CSV table of C-alpha atoms in Angstrom, one decimal:
chain,number,residue,atom,x,y,z
F,1,MET,CA,215.0,223.5,26.3
F,2,THR,CA,217.4,220.9,27.8
F,3,PHE,CA,217.3,219.6,31.3
F,4,GLU,CA,220.5,221.4,32.1
F,5,SER,CA,219.0,224.8,31.2
F,6,TYR,CA,215.8,224.3,33.1
F,7,CYS,CA,215.2,226.7,36.0
F,8,SER,CA,212.4,225.8,38.3
F,9,PRO,CA,209.8,228.6,39.0
F,10,PRO,CA,209.8,230.2,42.4
F,11,GLU,CA,207.6,228.6,45.1
F,12,ALA,CA,204.1,230.0,45.5
F,13,PRO,CA,203.7,232.4,48.4
F,14,VAL,CA,202.1,231.1,51.6
F,15,PHE,CA,200.0,233.3,53.8
F,16,TYR,CA,199.1,232.9,57.5
F,17,PRO,CA,196.4,235.4,58.3
F,18,THR,CA,195.3,236.2,61.8
F,19,CYS,CA,191.7,235.7,63.0
F,20,ASP,CA,191.1,239.4,62.5
F,21,GLU,CA,192.6,239.5,59.0
F,22,PHE,CA,190.6,236.4,58.1
F,23,ALA,CA,187.2,237.6,59.5
F,24,ASP,CA,186.2,238.3,55.9
F,25,PRO,CA,188.0,235.7,53.7
F,26,LEU,CA,187.1,237.3,50.4
F,27,GLU,CA,188.3,240.7,51.6
F,28,TYR,CA,191.6,239.0,52.7
F,29,VAL,CA,192.0,237.5,49.3
F,30,GLU,CA,191.5,240.9,47.6
F,31,LYS,CA,194.2,242.3,50.0
F,32,ILE,CA,196.8,239.7,49.0
F,33,ARG,CA,195.8,239.5,45.3
F,34,PRO,CA,198.7,241.7,44.0
F,35,ILE,CA,201.2,239.4,45.6
F,36,ALA,CA,199.5,236.1,44.7
F,37,SER,CA,198.7,237.1,41.1
F,38,ARG,CA,202.4,237.7,40.4
F,39,ALA,CA,203.1,234.0,41.3
F,40,GLY,CA,199.9,232.8,39.6
F,41,LEU,CA,198.7,231.1,42.7
F,42,CYS,CA,199.2,231.0,46.5
F,43,LYS,CA,198.4,229.0,49.6
F,44,ILE,CA,196.4,230.4,52.4
F,45,ILE,CA,196.5,228.6,55.7
F,46,PRO,CA,193.6,229.9,57.9
F,47,PRO,CA,194.0,230.4,61.6
F,48,LYS,CA,193.4,227.2,63.6
F,49,GLU,CA,190.4,228.8,65.4
F,50,TRP,CA,188.7,229.8,62.1
F,51,GLN,CA,185.5,227.9,61.3
F,52,PRO,CA,184.1,228.2,57.8
F,53,PRO,CA,180.5,229.4,57.8
F,54,PHE,CA,179.5,226.3,55.7
F,55,CYS,CA,180.0,223.0,57.4
F,56,VAL,CA,178.7,219.6,56.3
F,57,ASN,CA,177.4,217.3,58.9
F,58,VAL,CA,179.2,214.1,57.8
F,59,ASP,CA,176.8,212.0,59.8
F,60,GLU,CA,173.7,213.3,58.0
F,61,PHE,CA,175.2,214.1,54.5
F,62,ARG,CA,174.2,211.7,51.8
F,63,PHE,CA,174.7,211.7,48.0
F,64,THR,CA,174.2,209.2,45.2
F,65,PRO,CA,177.5,208.3,43.5
F,66,ARG,CA,177.5,207.4,39.9
F,67,ILE,CA,180.0,205.7,37.7
F,68,GLN,CA,181.6,208.1,35.3
F,69,ARG,CA,183.5,206.6,32.4
F,70,ILE,CA,186.2,208.6,30.8
F,71,ASN,CA,184.4,208.7,27.5
F,72,GLU,CA,181.5,210.4,29.2
F,73,LEU,CA,183.5,213.5,30.1
F,74,GLU,CA,183.0,215.3,26.8
F,75,ALA,CA,180.1,217.8,26.4
F,76,GLY,CA,178.2,215.8,23.8
F,77,THR,CA,178.1,212.7,26.0
F,78,ARG,CA,176.9,214.8,29.0
F,79,THR,CA,174.1,216.2,26.8
F,80,LYS,CA,173.2,212.6,25.8
F,81,ILE,CA,173.2,211.5,29.4
F,82,LYS,CA,170.9,214.4,30.4
F,83,PHE,CA,168.6,213.5,27.5
F,84,TYR,CA,168.3,209.9,28.7
F,85,GLU,CA,167.7,211.0,32.3
F,86,ARG,CA,164.9,213.3,31.2
F,87,LEU,CA,163.4,210.6,29.0
F,88,THR,CA,163.6,208.0,31.8
F,89,LYS,CA,161.8,210.4,34.2
F,90,LEU,CA,159.1,211.1,31.6
F,91,PHE,CA,158.5,207.3,31.2
F,92,GLU,CA,158.5,206.8,35.0
F,93,SER,CA,156.1,209.7,35.5
F,94,GLN,CA,153.6,207.8,33.2
F,95,GLY,CA,154.2,204.6,35.2
F,96,ASN,CA,156.3,202.9,32.5
F,97,LYS,CA,159.9,201.8,32.3
F,98,LEU,CA,162.1,203.0,29.4
F,99,LYS,CA,163.1,200.2,27.2
F,100,ILE,CA,165.8,201.0,24.6
F,101,PRO,CA,164.8,199.3,21.3
F,102,THR,CA,167.5,197.3,19.4
F,103,VAL,CA,168.1,197.2,15.7
F,104,GLU,CA,170.3,194.4,14.4
F,105,LYS,CA,171.4,193.6,17.9
F,106,GLU,CA,172.5,197.2,18.5
F,107,SER,CA,170.8,199.6,20.9
F,108,LEU,CA,169.1,202.4,19.1
F,109,ASP,CA,170.6,205.8,20.0
F,110,LEU,CA,167.4,207.6,21.0
F,111,ALA,CA,169.3,210.9,21.6
F,112,LYS,CA,170.8,210.8,18.2
F,113,LEU,CA,167.4,209.9,16.7
F,114,HIS,CA,165.8,212.8,18.6
F,115,LYS,CA,168.4,215.2,17.4
């Protein structure tokens, strides 16, 4: 395909439901599904008065962030991270700190050894 023959897809449909239509958002989504599925996606702009039933109190909400390296995104690495988290908790529950042994100046992969 060349640039000259490229034809951009049509824009996704945008819906502006009323408060009555959006009283049950999932029901509304089912109602518009035939139109939205033809495009593959859609945008729903809820009424200004609509308040979602789940709201986070930003003044009280807390979470612990963690650094996630790109190489940790694959499933095997996540499994390994979970293994180390469980192992660390086990050691802490016994009043000890997990110390990773080294062999020839390299950290021993306990998850691999366990597997």
